[in-house]
mmCIF file of C-alpha atoms in Angstrom:
data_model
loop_
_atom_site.group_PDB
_atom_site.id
_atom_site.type_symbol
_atom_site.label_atom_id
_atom_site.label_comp_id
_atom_site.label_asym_id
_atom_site.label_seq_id
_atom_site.Cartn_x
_atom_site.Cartn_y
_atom_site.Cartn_z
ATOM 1 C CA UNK L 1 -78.017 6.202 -46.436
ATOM 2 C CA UNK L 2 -75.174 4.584 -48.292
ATOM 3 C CA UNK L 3 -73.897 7.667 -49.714
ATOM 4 C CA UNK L 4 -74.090 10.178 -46.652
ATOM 5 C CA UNK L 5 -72.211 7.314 -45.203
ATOM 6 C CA UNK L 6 -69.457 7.460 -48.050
ATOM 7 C CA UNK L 7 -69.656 10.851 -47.996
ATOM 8 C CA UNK L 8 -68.694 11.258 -44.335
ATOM 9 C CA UNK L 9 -65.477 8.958 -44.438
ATOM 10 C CA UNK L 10 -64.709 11.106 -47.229
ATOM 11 C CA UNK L 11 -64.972 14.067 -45.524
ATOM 12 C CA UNK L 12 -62.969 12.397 -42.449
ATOM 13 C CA UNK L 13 -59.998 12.064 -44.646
ATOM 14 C CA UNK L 14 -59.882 14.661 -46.002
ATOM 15 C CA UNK L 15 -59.688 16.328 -42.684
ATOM 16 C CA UNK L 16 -56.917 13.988 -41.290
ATOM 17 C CA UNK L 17 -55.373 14.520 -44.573
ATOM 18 C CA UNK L 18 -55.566 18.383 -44.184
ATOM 19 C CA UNK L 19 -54.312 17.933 -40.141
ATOM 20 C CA UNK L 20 -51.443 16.041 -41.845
ATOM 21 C CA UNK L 21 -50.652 18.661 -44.145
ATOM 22 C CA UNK L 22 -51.032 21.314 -41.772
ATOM 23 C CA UNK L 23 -48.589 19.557 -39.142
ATOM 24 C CA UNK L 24 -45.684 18.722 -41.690
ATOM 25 C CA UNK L 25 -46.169 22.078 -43.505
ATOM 26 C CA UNK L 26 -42.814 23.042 -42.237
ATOM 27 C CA UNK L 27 -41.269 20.335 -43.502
ATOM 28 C CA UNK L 28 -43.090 20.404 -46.954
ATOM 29 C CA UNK L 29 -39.956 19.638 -49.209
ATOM 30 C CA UNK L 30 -38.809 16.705 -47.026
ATOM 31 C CA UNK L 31 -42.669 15.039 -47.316
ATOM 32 C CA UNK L 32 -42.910 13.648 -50.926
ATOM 33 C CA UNK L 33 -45.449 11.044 -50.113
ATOM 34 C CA UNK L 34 -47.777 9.652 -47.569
ATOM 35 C CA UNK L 35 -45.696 7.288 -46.293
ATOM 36 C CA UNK L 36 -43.035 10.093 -45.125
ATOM 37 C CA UNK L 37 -45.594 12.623 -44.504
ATOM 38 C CA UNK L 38 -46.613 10.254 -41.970
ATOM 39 C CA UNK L 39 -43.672 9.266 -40.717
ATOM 40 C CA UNK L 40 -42.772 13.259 -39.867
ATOM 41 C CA UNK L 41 -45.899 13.152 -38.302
ATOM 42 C CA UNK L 42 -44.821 10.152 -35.946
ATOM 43 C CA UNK L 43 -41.327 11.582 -35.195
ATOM 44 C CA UNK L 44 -43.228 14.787 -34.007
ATOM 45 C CA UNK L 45 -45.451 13.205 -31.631
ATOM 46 C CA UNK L 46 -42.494 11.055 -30.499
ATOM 47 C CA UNK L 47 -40.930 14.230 -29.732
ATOM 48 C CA UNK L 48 -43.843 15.325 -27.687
ATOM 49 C CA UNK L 49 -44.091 12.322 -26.079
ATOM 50 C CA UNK L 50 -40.355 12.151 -24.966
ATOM 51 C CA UNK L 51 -40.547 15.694 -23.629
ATOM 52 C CA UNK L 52 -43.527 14.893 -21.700
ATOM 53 C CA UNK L 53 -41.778 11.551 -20.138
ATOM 54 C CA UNK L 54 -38.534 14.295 -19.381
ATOM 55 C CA UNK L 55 -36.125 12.812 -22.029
ATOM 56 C CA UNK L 56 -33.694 15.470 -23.181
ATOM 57 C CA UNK L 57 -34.941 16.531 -26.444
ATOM 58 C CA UNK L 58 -34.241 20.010 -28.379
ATOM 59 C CA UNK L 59 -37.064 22.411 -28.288
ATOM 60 C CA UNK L 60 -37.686 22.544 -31.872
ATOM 61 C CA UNK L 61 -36.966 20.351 -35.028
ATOM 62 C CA UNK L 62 -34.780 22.044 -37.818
ATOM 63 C CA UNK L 63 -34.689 20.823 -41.354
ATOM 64 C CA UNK L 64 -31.670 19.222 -41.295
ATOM 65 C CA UNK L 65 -32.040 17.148 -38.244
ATOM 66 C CA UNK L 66 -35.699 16.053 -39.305
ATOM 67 C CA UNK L 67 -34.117 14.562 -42.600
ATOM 68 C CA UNK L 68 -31.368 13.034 -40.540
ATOM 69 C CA UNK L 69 -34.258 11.560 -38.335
ATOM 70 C CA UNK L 70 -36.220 10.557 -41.285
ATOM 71 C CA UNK L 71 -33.230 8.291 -42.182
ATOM 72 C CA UNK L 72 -33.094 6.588 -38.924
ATOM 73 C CA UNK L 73 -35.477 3.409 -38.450
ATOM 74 C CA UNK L 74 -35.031 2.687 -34.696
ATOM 75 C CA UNK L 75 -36.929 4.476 -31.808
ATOM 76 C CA UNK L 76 -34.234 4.411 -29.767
ATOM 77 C CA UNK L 77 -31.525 5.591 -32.281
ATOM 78 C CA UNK L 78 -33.792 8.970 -32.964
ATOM 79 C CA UNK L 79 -33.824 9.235 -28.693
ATOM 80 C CA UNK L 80 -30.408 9.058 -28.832
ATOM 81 C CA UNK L 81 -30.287 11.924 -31.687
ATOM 82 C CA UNK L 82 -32.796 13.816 -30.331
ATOM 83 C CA UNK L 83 -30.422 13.967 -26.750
ATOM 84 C CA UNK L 84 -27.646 14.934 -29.001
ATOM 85 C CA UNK L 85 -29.774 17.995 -30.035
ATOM 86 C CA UNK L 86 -30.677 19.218 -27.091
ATOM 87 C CA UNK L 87 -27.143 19.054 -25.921
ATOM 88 C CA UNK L 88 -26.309 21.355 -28.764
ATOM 89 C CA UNK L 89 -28.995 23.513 -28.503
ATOM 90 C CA UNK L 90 -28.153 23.588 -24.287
ATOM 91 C CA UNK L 91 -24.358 24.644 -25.241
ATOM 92 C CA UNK L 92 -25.583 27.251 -27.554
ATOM 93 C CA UNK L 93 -28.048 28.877 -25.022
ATOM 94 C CA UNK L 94 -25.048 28.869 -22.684
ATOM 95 C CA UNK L 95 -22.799 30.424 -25.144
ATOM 96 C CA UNK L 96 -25.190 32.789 -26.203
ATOM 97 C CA UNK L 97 -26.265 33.847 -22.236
ATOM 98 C CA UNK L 98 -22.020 34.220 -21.499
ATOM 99 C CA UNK L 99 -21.813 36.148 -24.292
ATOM 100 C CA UNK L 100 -24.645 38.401 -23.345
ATOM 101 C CA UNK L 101 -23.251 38.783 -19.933
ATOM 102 C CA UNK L 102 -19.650 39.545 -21.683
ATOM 103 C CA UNK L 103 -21.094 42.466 -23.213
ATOM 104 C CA UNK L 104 -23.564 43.770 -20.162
ATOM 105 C CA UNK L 105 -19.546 43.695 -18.039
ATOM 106 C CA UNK L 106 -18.157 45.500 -20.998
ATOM 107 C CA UNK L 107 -20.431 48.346 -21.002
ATOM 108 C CA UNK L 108 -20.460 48.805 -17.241
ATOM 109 C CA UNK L 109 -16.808 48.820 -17.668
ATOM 110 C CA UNK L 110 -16.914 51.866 -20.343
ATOM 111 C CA UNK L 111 -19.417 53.510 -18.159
ATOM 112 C CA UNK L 112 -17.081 53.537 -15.183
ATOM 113 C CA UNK L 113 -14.015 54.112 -16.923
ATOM 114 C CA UNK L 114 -15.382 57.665 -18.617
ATOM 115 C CA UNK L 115 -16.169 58.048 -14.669
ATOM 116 C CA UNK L 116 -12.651 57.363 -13.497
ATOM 117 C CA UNK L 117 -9.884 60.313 -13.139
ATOM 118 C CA UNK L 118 -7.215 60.309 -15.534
ATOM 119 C CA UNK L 119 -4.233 58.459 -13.460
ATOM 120 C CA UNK L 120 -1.017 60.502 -12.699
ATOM 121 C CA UNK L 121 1.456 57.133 -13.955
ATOM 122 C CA UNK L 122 1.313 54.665 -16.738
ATOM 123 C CA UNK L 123 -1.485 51.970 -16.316
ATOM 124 C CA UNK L 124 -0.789 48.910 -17.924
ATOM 125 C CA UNK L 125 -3.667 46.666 -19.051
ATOM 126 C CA UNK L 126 -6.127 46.581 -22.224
ATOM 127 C CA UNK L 127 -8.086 49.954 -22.061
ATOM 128 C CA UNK L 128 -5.205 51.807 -20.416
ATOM 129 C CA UNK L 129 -1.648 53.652 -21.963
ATOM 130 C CA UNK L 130 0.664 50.359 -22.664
ATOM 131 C CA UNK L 131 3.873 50.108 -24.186
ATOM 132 C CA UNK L 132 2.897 46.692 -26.090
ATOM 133 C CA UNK L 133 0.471 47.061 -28.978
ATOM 134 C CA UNK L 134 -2.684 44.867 -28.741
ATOM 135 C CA UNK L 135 -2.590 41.312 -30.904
ATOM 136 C CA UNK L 136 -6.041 41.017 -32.720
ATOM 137 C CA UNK L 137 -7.894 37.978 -33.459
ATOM 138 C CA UNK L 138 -7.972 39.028 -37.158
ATOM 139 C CA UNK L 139 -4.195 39.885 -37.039
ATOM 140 C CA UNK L 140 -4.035 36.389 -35.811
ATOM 141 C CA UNK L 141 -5.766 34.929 -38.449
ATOM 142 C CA UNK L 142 -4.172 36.837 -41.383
ATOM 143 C CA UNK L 143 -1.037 35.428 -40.211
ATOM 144 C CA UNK L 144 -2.366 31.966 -40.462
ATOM 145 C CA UNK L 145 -3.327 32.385 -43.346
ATOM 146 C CA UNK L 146 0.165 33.602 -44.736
ATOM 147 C CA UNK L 147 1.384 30.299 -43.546
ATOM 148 C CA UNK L 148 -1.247 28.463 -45.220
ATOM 149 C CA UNK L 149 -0.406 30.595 -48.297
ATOM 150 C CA UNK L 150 3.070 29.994 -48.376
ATOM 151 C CA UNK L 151 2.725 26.406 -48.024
ATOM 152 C CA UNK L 152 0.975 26.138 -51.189
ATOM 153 C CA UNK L 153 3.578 27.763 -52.662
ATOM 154 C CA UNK L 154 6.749 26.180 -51.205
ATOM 155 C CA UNK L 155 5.506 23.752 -48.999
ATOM 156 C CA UNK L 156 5.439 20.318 -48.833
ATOM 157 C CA UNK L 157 2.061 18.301 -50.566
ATOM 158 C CA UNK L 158 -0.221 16.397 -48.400
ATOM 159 C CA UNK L 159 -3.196 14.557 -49.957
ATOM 160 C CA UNK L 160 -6.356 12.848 -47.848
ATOM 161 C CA UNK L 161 -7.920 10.673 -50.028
ATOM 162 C CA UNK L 162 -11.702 11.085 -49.559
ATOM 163 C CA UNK L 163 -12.403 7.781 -51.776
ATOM 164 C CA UNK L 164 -14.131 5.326 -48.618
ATOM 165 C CA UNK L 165 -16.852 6.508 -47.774
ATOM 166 C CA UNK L 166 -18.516 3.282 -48.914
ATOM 167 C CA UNK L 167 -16.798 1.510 -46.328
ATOM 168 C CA UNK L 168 -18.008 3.453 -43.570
ATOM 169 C CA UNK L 169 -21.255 3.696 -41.559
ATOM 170 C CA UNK L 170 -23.043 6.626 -41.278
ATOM 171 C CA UNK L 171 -21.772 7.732 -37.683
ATOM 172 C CA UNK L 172 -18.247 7.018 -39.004
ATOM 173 C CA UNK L 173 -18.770 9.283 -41.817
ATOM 174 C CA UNK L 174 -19.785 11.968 -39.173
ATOM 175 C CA UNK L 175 -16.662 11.403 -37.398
ATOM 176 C CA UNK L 176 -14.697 11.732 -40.153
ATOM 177 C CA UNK L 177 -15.983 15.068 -41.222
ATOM 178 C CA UNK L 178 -14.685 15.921 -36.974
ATOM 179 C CA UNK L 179 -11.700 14.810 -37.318
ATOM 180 C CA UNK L 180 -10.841 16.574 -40.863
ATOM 181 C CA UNK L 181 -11.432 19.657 -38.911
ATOM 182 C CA UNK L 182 -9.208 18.733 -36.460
ATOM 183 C CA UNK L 183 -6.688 18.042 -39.009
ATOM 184 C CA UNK L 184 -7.403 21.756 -40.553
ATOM 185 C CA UNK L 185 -6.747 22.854 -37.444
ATOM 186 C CA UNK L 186 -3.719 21.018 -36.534
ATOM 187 C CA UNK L 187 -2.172 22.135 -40.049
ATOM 188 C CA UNK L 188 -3.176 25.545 -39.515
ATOM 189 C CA UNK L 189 -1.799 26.209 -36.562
ATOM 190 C CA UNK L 190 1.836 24.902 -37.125
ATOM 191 C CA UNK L 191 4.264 27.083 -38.033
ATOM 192 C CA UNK L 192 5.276 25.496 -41.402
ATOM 193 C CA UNK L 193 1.985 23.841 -42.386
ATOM 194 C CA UNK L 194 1.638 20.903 -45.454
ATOM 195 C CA UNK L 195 -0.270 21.505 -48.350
ATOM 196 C CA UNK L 196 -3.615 20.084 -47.965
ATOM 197 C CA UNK L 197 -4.992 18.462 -50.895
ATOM 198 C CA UNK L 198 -8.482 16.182 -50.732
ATOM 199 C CA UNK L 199 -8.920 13.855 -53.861
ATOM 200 C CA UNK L 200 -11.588 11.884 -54.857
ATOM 201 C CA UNK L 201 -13.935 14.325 -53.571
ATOM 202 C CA UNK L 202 -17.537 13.894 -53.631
ATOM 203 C CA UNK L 203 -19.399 16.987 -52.596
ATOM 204 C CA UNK L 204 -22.748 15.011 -52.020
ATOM 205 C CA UNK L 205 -20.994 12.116 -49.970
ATOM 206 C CA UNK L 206 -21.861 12.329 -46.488
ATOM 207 C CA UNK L 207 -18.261 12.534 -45.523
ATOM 208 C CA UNK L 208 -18.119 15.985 -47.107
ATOM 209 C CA UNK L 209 -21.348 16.752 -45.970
ATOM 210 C CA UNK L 210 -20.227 16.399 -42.546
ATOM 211 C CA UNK L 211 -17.093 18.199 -43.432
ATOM 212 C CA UNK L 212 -19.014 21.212 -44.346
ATOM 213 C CA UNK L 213 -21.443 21.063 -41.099
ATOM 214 C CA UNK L 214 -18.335 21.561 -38.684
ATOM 215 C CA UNK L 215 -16.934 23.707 -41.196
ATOM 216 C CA UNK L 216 -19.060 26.230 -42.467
ATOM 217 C CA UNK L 217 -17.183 28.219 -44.966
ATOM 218 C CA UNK L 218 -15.268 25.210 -46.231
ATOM 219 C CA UNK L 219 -15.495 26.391 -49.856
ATOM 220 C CA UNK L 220 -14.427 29.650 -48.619
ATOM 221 C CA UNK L 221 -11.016 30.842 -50.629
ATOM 222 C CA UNK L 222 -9.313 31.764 -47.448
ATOM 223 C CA UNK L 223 -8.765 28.518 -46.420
ATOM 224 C CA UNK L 224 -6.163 27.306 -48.880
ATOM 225 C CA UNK L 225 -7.298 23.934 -49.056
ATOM 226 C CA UNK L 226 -7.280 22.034 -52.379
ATOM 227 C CA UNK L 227 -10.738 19.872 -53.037
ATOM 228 C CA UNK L 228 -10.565 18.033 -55.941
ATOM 229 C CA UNK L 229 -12.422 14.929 -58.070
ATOM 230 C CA UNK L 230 -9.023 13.965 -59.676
ATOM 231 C CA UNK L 231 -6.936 10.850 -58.143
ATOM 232 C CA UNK L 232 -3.350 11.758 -57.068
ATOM 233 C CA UNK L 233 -2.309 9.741 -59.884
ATOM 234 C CA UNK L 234 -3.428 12.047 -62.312
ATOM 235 C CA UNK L 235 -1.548 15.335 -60.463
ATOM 236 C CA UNK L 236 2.063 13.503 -59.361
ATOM 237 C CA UNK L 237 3.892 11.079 -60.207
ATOM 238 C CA UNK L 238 3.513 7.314 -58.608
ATOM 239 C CA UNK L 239 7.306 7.594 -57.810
ATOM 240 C CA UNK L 240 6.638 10.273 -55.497
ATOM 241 C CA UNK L 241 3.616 8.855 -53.716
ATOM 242 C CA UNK L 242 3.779 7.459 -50.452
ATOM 243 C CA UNK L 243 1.071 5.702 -48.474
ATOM 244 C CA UNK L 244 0.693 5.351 -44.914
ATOM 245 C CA UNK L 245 -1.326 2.756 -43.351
ATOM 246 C CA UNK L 246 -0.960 0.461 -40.621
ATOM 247 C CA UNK L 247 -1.592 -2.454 -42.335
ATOM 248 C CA UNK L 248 1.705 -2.033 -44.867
ATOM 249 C CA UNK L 249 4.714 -4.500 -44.379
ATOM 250 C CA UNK L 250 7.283 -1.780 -45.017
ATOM 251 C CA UNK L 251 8.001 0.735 -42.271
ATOM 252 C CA UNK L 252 8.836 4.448 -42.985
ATOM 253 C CA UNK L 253 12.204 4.581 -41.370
ATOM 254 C CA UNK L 254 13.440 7.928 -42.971
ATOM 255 C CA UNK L 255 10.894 10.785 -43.203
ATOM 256 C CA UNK L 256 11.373 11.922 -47.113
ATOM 257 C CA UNK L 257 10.757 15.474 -47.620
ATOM 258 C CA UNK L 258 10.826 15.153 -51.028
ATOM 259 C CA UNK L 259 7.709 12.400 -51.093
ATOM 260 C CA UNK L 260 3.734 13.207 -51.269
ATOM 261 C CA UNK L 261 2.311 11.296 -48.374
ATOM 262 C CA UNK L 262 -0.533 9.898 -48.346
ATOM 263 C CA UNK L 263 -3.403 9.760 -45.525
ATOM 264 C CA UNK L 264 -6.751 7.653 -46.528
ATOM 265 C CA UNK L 265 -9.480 9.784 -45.184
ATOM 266 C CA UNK L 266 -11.409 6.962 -43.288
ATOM 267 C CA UNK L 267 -12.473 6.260 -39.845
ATOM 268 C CA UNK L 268 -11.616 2.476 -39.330
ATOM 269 C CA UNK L 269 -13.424 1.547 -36.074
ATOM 270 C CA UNK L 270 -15.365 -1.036 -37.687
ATOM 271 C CA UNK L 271 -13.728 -1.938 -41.038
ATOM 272 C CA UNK L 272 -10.718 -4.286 -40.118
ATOM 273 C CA UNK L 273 -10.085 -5.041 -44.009
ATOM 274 C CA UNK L 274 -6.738 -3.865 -45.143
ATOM 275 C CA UNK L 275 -8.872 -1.530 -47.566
ATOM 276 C CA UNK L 276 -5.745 0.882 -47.350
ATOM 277 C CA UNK L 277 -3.184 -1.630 -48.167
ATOM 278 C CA UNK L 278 -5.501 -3.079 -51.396
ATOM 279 C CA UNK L 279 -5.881 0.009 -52.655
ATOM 280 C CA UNK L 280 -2.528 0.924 -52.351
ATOM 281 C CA UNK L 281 -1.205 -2.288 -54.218
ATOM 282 C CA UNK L 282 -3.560 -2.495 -56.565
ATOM 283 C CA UNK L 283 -2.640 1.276 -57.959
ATOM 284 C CA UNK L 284 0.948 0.629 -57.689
ATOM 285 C CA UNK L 285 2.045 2.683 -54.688
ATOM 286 C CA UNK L 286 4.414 2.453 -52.167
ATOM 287 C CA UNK L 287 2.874 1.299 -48.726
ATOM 288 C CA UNK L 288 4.453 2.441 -45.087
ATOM 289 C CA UNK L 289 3.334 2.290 -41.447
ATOM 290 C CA UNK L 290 4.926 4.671 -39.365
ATOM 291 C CA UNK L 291 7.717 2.565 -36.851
ATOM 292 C CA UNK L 292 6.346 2.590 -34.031
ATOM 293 C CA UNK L 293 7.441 -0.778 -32.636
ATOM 294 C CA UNK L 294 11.327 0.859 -33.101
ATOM 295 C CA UNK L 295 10.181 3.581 -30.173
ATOM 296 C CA UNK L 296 7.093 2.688 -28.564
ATOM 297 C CA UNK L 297 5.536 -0.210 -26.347
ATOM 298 C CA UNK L 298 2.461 -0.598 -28.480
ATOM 299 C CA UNK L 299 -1.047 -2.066 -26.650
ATOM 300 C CA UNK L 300 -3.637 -4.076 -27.536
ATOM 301 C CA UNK L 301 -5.781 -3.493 -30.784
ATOM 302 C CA UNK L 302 -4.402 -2.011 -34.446
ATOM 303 C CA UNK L 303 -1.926 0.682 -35.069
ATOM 304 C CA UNK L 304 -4.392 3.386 -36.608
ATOM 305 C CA UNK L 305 -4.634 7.042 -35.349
ATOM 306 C CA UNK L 306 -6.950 9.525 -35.924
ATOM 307 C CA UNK L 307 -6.579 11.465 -38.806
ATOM 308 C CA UNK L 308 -5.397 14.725 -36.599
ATOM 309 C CA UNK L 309 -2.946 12.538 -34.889
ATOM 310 C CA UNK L 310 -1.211 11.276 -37.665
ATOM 311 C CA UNK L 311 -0.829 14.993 -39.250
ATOM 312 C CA UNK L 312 0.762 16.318 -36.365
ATOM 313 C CA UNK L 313 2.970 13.174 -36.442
ATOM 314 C CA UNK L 314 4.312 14.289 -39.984
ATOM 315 C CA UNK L 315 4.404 17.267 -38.859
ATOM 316 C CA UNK L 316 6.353 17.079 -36.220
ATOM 317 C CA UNK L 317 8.767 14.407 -38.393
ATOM 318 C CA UNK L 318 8.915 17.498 -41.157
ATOM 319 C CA UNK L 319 10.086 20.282 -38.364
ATOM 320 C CA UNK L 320 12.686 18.664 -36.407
ATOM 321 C CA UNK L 321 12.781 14.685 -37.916
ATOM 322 C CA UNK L 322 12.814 13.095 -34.182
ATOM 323 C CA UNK L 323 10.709 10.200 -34.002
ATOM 324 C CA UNK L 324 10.591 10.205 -30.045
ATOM 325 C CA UNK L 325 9.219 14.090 -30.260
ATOM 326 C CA UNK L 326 6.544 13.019 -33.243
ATOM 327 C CA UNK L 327 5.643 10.076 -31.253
ATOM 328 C CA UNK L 328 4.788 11.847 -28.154
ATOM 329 C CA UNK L 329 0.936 12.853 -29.960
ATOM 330 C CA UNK L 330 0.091 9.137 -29.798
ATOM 331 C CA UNK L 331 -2.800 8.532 -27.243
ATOM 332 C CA UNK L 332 -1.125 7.221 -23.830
ATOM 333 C CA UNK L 333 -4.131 4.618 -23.679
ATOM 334 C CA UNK L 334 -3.017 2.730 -26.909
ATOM 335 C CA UNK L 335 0.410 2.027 -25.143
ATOM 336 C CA UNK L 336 1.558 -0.738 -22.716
ATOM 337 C CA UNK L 337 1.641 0.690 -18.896
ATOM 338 C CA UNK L 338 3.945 0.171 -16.163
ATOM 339 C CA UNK L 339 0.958 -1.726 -14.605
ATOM 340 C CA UNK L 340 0.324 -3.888 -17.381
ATOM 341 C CA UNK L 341 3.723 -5.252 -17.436
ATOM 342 C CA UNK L 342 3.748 -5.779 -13.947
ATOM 343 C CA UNK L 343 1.173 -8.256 -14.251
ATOM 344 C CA UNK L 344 2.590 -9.543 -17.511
ATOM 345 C CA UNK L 345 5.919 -10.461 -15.651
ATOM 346 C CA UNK L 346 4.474 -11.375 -12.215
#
């Protein structure tokens, strides 16, 4: 009696051991041990559960996002991911559906147009005889990329240094890998770009990992941007280095195109230690925050910018060196309004 007893509770996990297996076979690499298998199998059922209660949650569960929800450890903090999924995936269905409908408009258009009598006069328009030749998207983008080839060349160096990700949270680090696109963009689309160059890169860090999500062909060569493990200090000389942070003493009164300025690739919403400055000081290197007491009627909270921002300020300061016209890309909301000094004075 004993044994058929044993027997049967063997047999009964080894068939919720099997159900396990069968339910996380998907994610097979991601479950190493019990424990995780059977956490995958709790975020799963969560999921079911929060579609069935009408929470916004994507219709499947890639990879990626389960190992991003494996290192959560809140219910409500995988919700909130799981929202931020089905978002996505609801943007990409719309995408997708325009884009079918684009194409469904475009061949109806061929179809009539083969239908349509040859016109007696010019037509102007795409598809008809026109004296201006069409622009491309790839002509477009080979000229970008001329600029961005030229500025390595000629152009004035740029570094991010990609050297805090310890200071930053996980959601910062994500932000951080959005806002170096924005800076890639910004840069790319200028007429005489910088030189990007990232030091102290860590491929695995989760800044870079980020990075490479909202940039897919990052390593690509076409993109002329220089990723490197090296400090600055080992590819220019300290004389020429110049760091900008808000927390430096010194402002940078005269933009120096001679100088390799320095941007410290970190999201500071929650770290209010100079981190910058130290760094800067203990290395030996010149320290500036751009002046914008001199030209602006600065709000409440610090004096940092996103990282896309503060490129387009240099920028701007390299094309036409007019403080007023760089300073026109800071936020409106991080200044003092007419409003605010009313009540101020009143």
């Amino acid at each position: 009696m004993q044994e058929s007893l044993e027997n049967k509770e063997e047999a009964s996990t080894n068939e919720q051991s099997e159900e396990l297996d069968s339910k996380v076979e998907k994610y097979a690499d991601l479950a190493t041990d019990l424990e995780r298998k059977k956490k995958i199998l709790m975020i799963l059922m969560e999921h079911e559960v929060s579609k069935l209660e009408g929470r916004k949650v994507p219709s499947k569960i890639s990879i990626e996002d389960m190992n991003e929800l494996l290192n959560t450890y809140s219910f409500s903090s995988r919700v909130k991911f799981m929202r931020f999924l089905a978002e996505k995936e609801c943007k990409k269905t719309t995408e997708r559906r325009k884009k079918e409908t684009k194409q469904k408009e475009r061949e109806q258009w061929l179809i009539e147009k083969e239908n349509i009598k040859p016109a007696e006069h010019i037509q102007y328009g795409i598809g008809h005889n026109t004296m201006i030749i069409r622009v491309r998207r790839s002509s477009i983008m080979r000229y970008a990329n001329q600029r961005l080839a030229n500025a390595v060349l000629f152009g004035q160096k740029v570094i991010i240094d990609m050297d805090y990700d310890c200071f930053m949270r996980k959601q910062d680090c994500n932000n951080c890998g959005e806002q170096l696109l924005e800076l890639y963009g910004v840069n790319r689309r200028n007429c005489y770009p910088f030189d990007l160059t990232f030091c102290n890169v860590d491929l695995a860090s989760p800044t870079m990992s980020s990075f490479n999500r909202y940039m897919p062909n990052l390593y690509s060569p076409d993109n002329f941007i220089t990723l490197t493990n090296q400090s600055y200090l080992d590819l220019y000389p300290k004389e020429k280095l110049v760091y900008i942070t808000p927390h430096a003493k010194e402002p940078l009164k005269t933009y120096d195109h001679n100088a390799v300025y320095i941007v410290g690739g970190l999201v500071d919403k929650c770290v209010r230690e100079p981190v910058i400055l130290a760094k800067a000081k203990r290395e030996g290197i010149r320290a500036v925050h751009l002046p914008y007491d001199e030209y602006l009627m600065w709000g409440r909270g610090n004096k940092s910018l996103p990282l896309n921002q503060l490129l387009e300020i240099l920028l701007e300061m390299k094309n036409t060196n007019d403080w007023k016209k760089a300073f026109r890309y800071v936020p409106p909301r991080k200044l003092v309004r007419s409003l605010d000094l009313y009540t101020e004075y009143s």
